[in-house]
């Protein structure tokens, strides 16, 4: 809760001192002590008010300051609402009544100077303060109340779970330009994630969030309390997840983030936390908003226009909204950090010399120099003859090659939302909600290349010299049809969510019911410009010339290559001759029918009314990603693909009790049983529960804690993934042991082809979490919270660890484990060798319930809102999260890996801190916000690669600023500057490879400038 109060009390002076904003002259202690009594004595007397029309939140603060009263309210209750103002001579209640007219907000009186705002249809001013006509109660409008973390549809019900809320106004003021901006800036999002900056990933057209360093699959994303379909493509080619890049930000009212387990309320996936995105629910009038901006270093120009209209037509309530977004990409060459490879020119064309049969050791021994020099016009005229230290010969290289890749995607987005409700009577309401998002993204992961990998042993042999050679050619934009922009990959994504339902109450019994059918789905098509293997090999095969034979010693093809042709640039027509758009299609969907029955006042307890709710739901979910036949037939050059598909059925039942045992003690208890069934494979079931306590020894102090069990049903990909090939390096511990080698170094490490397979017999991942914390309000307007969170996960579904598989295989072959055991039979069958005891040539891995994971963290938040003399209101907020522990155990019996210390397994942030200072002028016409975000130190490149000089890079601190001006009640303008200092990722001098920063932790976007305007029509309000 938040409170607005006059500025003449000792508490308000303490506010100023704590904020360190200005030094004030303090009067005599006796005079100060008399102020509260004076305020109470005069509160019921009329006085002059001058509160202009505008934002209701600012008007309430002005009213409190002018009337020497206290108005307590939840910021979410007044967020986005407007007031007609109050000017003249009134009693405080008369002024409050005018301020709240047509807002749908009422109040209850605590004492002569304290008023608490609430959602109610009837005003209840005390007779001792004001004599006014009696306002008859109106029929209460039924609605669906979204209470994050609870089944009981009553906004007064609280739970013992910490909830972090960010409102639409805070989103705008802090400069967040997309939903992924909002969520990835949360202090709870400590994990590294892939996104548009990670070129060549499976999900470059999606965004994820990783709470507490856990994978994105452990965070449940909800839209208005209802599940959202997973993204069709797989994160890292193996994990189902929900993308947050295709959810509209302009339609958001607020976002609740609940850390820790919540399966007893929401079911599967709610292990690391739940993110509930609440959209607008009610308006009277219309609103149009526009935004345009770009980056000071170029690229990323964006435009957004959104419109919303809502109205109550008798028994009908209508709300519709649309949003259009357009954004240009940011290319690497548009930023100094990524424009060029500053360490050494990257290869444009090269023939690597690996020596002869007598000298070959697998490493480069030099280069075969281009006979006619290099094509200098390529990569913007930067290609030149280059050399590497200690290697004879030269190659064609360019420092600008790597800059021809996108670091943010080109985007075009259309969103629409429609909410309809019809209330034929006081006890029945029919409703439907539809959200549709159509999104196109384009990106380019970097220059394509041809290598000799398709040839025997991946090398050629010069028939004239006997040298083993490895040719490679990277294609420059000048060689491509339409340049690099003309070869961008394209993704079309359609996300939808629709429900049809009814709710109501049974007379005066106090029982509320709600039933709905939900369908949510995602359809994604990605078209990539790829090379057809036969065509590209034919083009370069012609440059190598005819095969003159095969070296009997090595199996290498013998050639007399035309080196001049190889180093010469190809034409755009030649490039087009071997490339084509290759489409990959995926779709997911969720069907759910859910019925909820609740009573917020079932019976009386010493502390208040007990609340109860129960639900029953059932439905199905599916994931389908068929593999393009060009991949299965091996027609695509050097490109991986994943695919598969299937569906399962789901049913669940749950209950929740909210029990105010005493005035100071409330218990919250819930439980849920989930059942999953497959057409073919193992069925899953899980019961989860939660118990929470809230203890209030003082009105200003809350002590809270909870214990929850949670689970995650196996991803559909882990059950239905088709055979997926990949290339990896594996250590052969068996041959190493037979050779009695002290260290299993490079001589026993082989590059092999692996195959990953699904496992339809997987069991759910289980977890337990608990929190203990406190919320303290020592002053009006000041809230401080601190919570400890512990999460323990068991039987996590992961791909088998290759190193562990190779060690087990060796122990079985060496007789250290029983070769007849099930473990050995599996390990021997999954590792393919050349002959019975030869080197490893291939491996097969399965998904399995193997891993265990534990995290612990301290979360803290502080907010201070107060009147700053006659200069308006200040709102100061700080949030922090410090990860105390994150251990990962690959499998039972293995030593846990400290992911906060071992950068080879994780480069997540240990701590994140952010804060903001917001200001609102007395009349509400001007607003300003300064927002800062600090990522803690993260491992450097050497630490992540087990090299000399392992350490950490410095924290990354950025600031956003915004200023807004509202010349009239219905018109507003704002200017937003993100990343004020144009900060790039922290420097890592040991980073030896492009792009010289961790692109899963940081971005290179730099300073963004945004101009915004909004126009409200017919007194729009929420």
mmCIF file of N, CA and C in Angstrom, residues 538-582:
data_model
loop_
_atom_site.group_PDB
_atom_site.id
_atom_site.type_symbol
_atom_site.label_atom_id
_atom_site.label_comp_id
_atom_site.label_asym_id
_atom_site.label_seq_id
_atom_site.Cartn_x
_atom_site.Cartn_y
_atom_site.Cartn_z
ATOM 1 N N UNK A 538 29.649 -28.438 -56.032
ATOM 2 C CA UNK A 538 29.966 -28.489 -57.465
ATOM 3 C C UNK A 538 30.692 -27.226 -57.896
ATOM 4 N N UNK A 539 30.239 -26.071 -57.369
ATOM 5 C CA UNK A 539 30.871 -24.807 -57.741
ATOM 6 C C UNK A 539 32.345 -24.809 -57.335
ATOM 7 N N UNK A 540 32.622 -25.182 -56.098
ATOM 8 C CA UNK A 540 34.009 -25.159 -55.637
ATOM 9 C C UNK A 540 34.776 -26.389 -56.111
ATOM 10 N N UNK A 541 34.057 -27.469 -56.402
ATOM 11 C CA UNK A 541 34.725 -28.624 -56.987
ATOM 12 C C UNK A 541 35.318 -28.303 -58.343
ATOM 13 N N UNK A 542 34.637 -27.435 -59.104
ATOM 14 C CA UNK A 542 35.161 -27.025 -60.404
ATOM 15 C C UNK A 542 36.464 -26.241 -60.237
ATOM 16 N N UNK A 543 36.564 -25.471 -59.115
ATOM 17 C CA UNK A 543 37.809 -24.735 -58.873
ATOM 18 C C UNK A 543 38.935 -25.681 -58.468
ATOM 19 N N UNK A 544 38.587 -26.760 -57.776
ATOM 20 C CA UNK A 544 39.613 -27.725 -57.381
ATOM 21 C C UNK A 544 40.073 -28.577 -58.561
ATOM 22 N N UNK A 545 39.177 -28.714 -59.535
ATOM 23 C CA UNK A 545 39.516 -29.521 -60.703
ATOM 24 C C UNK A 545 39.089 -30.967 -60.504
ATOM 25 N N UNK A 546 39.317 -31.784 -61.513
ATOM 26 C CA UNK A 546 38.894 -33.190 -61.417
ATOM 27 C C UNK A 546 39.712 -33.940 -60.372
ATOM 28 N N UNK A 547 39.092 -34.974 -59.788
ATOM 29 C CA UNK A 547 39.796 -35.828 -58.834
ATOM 30 C C UNK A 547 40.787 -36.688 -59.618
ATOM 31 N N UNK A 548 42.051 -36.585 -59.267
ATOM 32 C CA UNK A 548 43.108 -37.292 -59.976
ATOM 33 C C UNK A 548 43.387 -38.671 -59.393
ATOM 34 N N UNK A 549 42.711 -38.953 -58.295
ATOM 35 C CA UNK A 549 42.923 -40.239 -57.634
ATOM 36 C C UNK A 549 42.770 -40.083 -56.149
ATOM 37 N N UNK A 550 43.087 -41.153 -55.421
ATOM 38 C CA UNK A 550 42.973 -41.143 -53.966
ATOM 39 C C UNK A 550 44.290 -41.607 -53.362
ATOM 40 N N UNK A 551 44.763 -40.869 -52.387
ATOM 41 C CA UNK A 551 45.994 -41.251 -51.695
ATOM 42 C C UNK A 551 45.704 -42.508 -50.879
ATOM 43 N N UNK A 552 46.347 -43.625 -51.182
ATOM 44 C CA UNK A 552 46.042 -44.882 -50.474
ATOM 45 C C UNK A 552 46.400 -44.829 -48.993
ATOM 46 N N UNK A 553 47.332 -43.954 -48.613
ATOM 47 C CA UNK A 553 47.735 -43.881 -47.212
ATOM 48 C C UNK A 553 46.698 -43.161 -46.353
ATOM 49 N N UNK A 554 46.006 -42.152 -46.922
ATOM 50 C CA UNK A 554 45.121 -41.283 -46.132
ATOM 51 C C UNK A 554 43.671 -41.321 -46.586
ATOM 52 N N UNK A 555 43.433 -41.769 -47.816
ATOM 53 C CA UNK A 555 42.081 -41.719 -48.349
ATOM 54 C C UNK A 555 41.688 -40.359 -48.865
ATOM 55 N N UNK A 556 42.636 -39.391 -48.897
ATOM 56 C CA UNK A 556 42.343 -38.049 -49.379
ATOM 57 C C UNK A 556 42.296 -38.033 -50.904
ATOM 58 N N UNK A 557 41.351 -37.197 -51.438
ATOM 59 C CA UNK A 557 41.297 -36.999 -52.887
ATOM 60 C C UNK A 557 42.487 -36.152 -53.334
ATOM 61 N N UNK A 558 43.021 -36.496 -54.499
ATOM 62 C CA UNK A 558 44.142 -35.761 -55.069
ATOM 63 C C UNK A 558 43.625 -34.790 -56.133
ATOM 64 N N UNK A 559 44.115 -33.495 -56.066
ATOM 65 C CA UNK A 559 43.691 -32.460 -57.018
ATOM 66 C C UNK A 559 44.901 -31.662 -57.484
ATOM 67 N N UNK A 560 44.707 -30.986 -58.632
ATOM 68 C CA UNK A 560 45.566 -29.876 -59.040
ATOM 69 C C UNK A 560 44.690 -28.636 -59.027
ATOM 70 N N UNK A 561 44.482 -28.010 -57.864
ATOM 71 C CA UNK A 561 43.490 -26.930 -57.749
ATOM 72 C C UNK A 561 43.848 -25.705 -58.567
ATOM 73 N N UNK A 562 42.805 -24.995 -59.030
ATOM 74 C CA UNK A 562 42.967 -23.696 -59.662
ATOM 75 C C UNK A 562 42.885 -22.647 -58.557
ATOM 76 N N UNK A 563 44.023 -22.323 -57.945
ATOM 77 C CA UNK A 563 44.020 -21.442 -56.791
ATOM 78 C C UNK A 563 43.584 -20.026 -57.151
ATOM 79 N N UNK A 564 43.879 -19.585 -58.380
ATOM 80 C CA UNK A 564 43.443 -18.255 -58.786
ATOM 81 C C UNK A 564 41.913 -18.166 -58.774
ATOM 82 N N UNK A 565 41.256 -19.192 -59.271
ATOM 83 C CA UNK A 565 39.793 -19.204 -59.278
ATOM 84 C C UNK A 565 39.241 -19.257 -57.858
ATOM 85 N N UNK A 566 39.918 -20.001 -56.987
ATOM 86 C CA UNK A 566 39.420 -20.125 -55.629
ATOM 87 C C UNK A 566 39.464 -18.787 -54.894
ATOM 88 N N UNK A 567 40.563 -18.026 -55.072
ATOM 89 C CA UNK A 567 40.689 -16.758 -54.357
ATOM 90 C C UNK A 567 39.906 -15.625 -55.023
ATOM 91 N N UNK A 568 39.472 -15.824 -56.238
ATOM 92 C CA UNK A 568 38.706 -14.772 -56.921
ATOM 93 C C UNK A 568 37.288 -14.729 -56.357
ATOM 94 N N UNK A 569 36.665 -13.544 -56.315
ATOM 95 C CA UNK A 569 35.287 -13.455 -55.816
ATOM 96 C C UNK A 569 34.317 -14.121 -56.784
ATOM 97 N N UNK A 570 33.235 -14.665 -56.235
ATOM 98 C CA UNK A 570 32.186 -15.197 -57.095
ATOM 99 C C UNK A 570 31.199 -14.073 -57.394
ATOM 100 N N UNK A 571 30.303 -14.296 -58.326
ATOM 101 C CA UNK A 571 29.314 -13.290 -58.695
ATOM 102 C C UNK A 571 28.017 -13.527 -57.926
ATOM 103 N N UNK A 572 27.175 -12.489 -57.790
ATOM 104 C CA UNK A 572 25.861 -12.694 -57.164
ATOM 105 C C UNK A 572 25.040 -13.779 -57.855
ATOM 106 N N UNK A 573 25.205 -13.899 -59.177
ATOM 107 C CA UNK A 573 24.471 -14.946 -59.894
ATOM 108 C C UNK A 573 24.942 -16.330 -59.458
ATOM 109 N N UNK A 574 26.249 -16.487 -59.270
ATOM 110 C CA UNK A 574 26.761 -17.762 -58.794
ATOM 111 C C UNK A 574 26.268 -18.058 -57.372
ATOM 112 N N UNK A 575 26.242 -17.025 -56.532
ATOM 113 C CA UNK A 575 25.756 -17.210 -55.166
ATOM 114 C C UNK A 575 24.296 -17.663 -55.185
ATOM 115 N N UNK A 576 23.501 -17.024 -56.038
ATOM 116 C CA UNK A 576 22.089 -17.384 -56.130
ATOM 117 C C UNK A 576 21.902 -18.791 -56.686
ATOM 118 N N UNK A 577 22.875 -19.283 -57.438
ATOM 119 C CA UNK A 577 22.715 -20.590 -58.064
ATOM 120 C C UNK A 577 22.773 -21.740 -57.060
ATOM 121 N N UNK A 578 23.425 -21.533 -55.909
ATOM 122 C CA UNK A 578 23.512 -22.639 -54.956
ATOM 123 C C UNK A 578 22.742 -22.371 -53.649
ATOM 124 N N UNK A 579 22.103 -21.219 -53.511
ATOM 125 C CA UNK A 579 21.340 -20.924 -52.303
ATOM 126 C C UNK A 579 19.851 -20.890 -52.617
ATOM 127 N N UNK A 580 19.054 -21.166 -51.606
ATOM 128 C CA UNK A 580 17.607 -21.039 -51.730
ATOM 129 C C UNK A 580 17.016 -20.873 -50.335
ATOM 130 N N UNK A 581 15.826 -20.315 -50.294
ATOM 131 C CA UNK A 581 15.131 -20.173 -49.030
ATOM 132 C C UNK A 581 14.606 -21.528 -48.569
ATOM 133 N N UNK A 582 15.040 -21.955 -47.411
ATOM 134 C CA UNK A 582 14.634 -23.245 -46.856
ATOM 135 C C UNK A 582 13.732 -22.982 -45.657
#
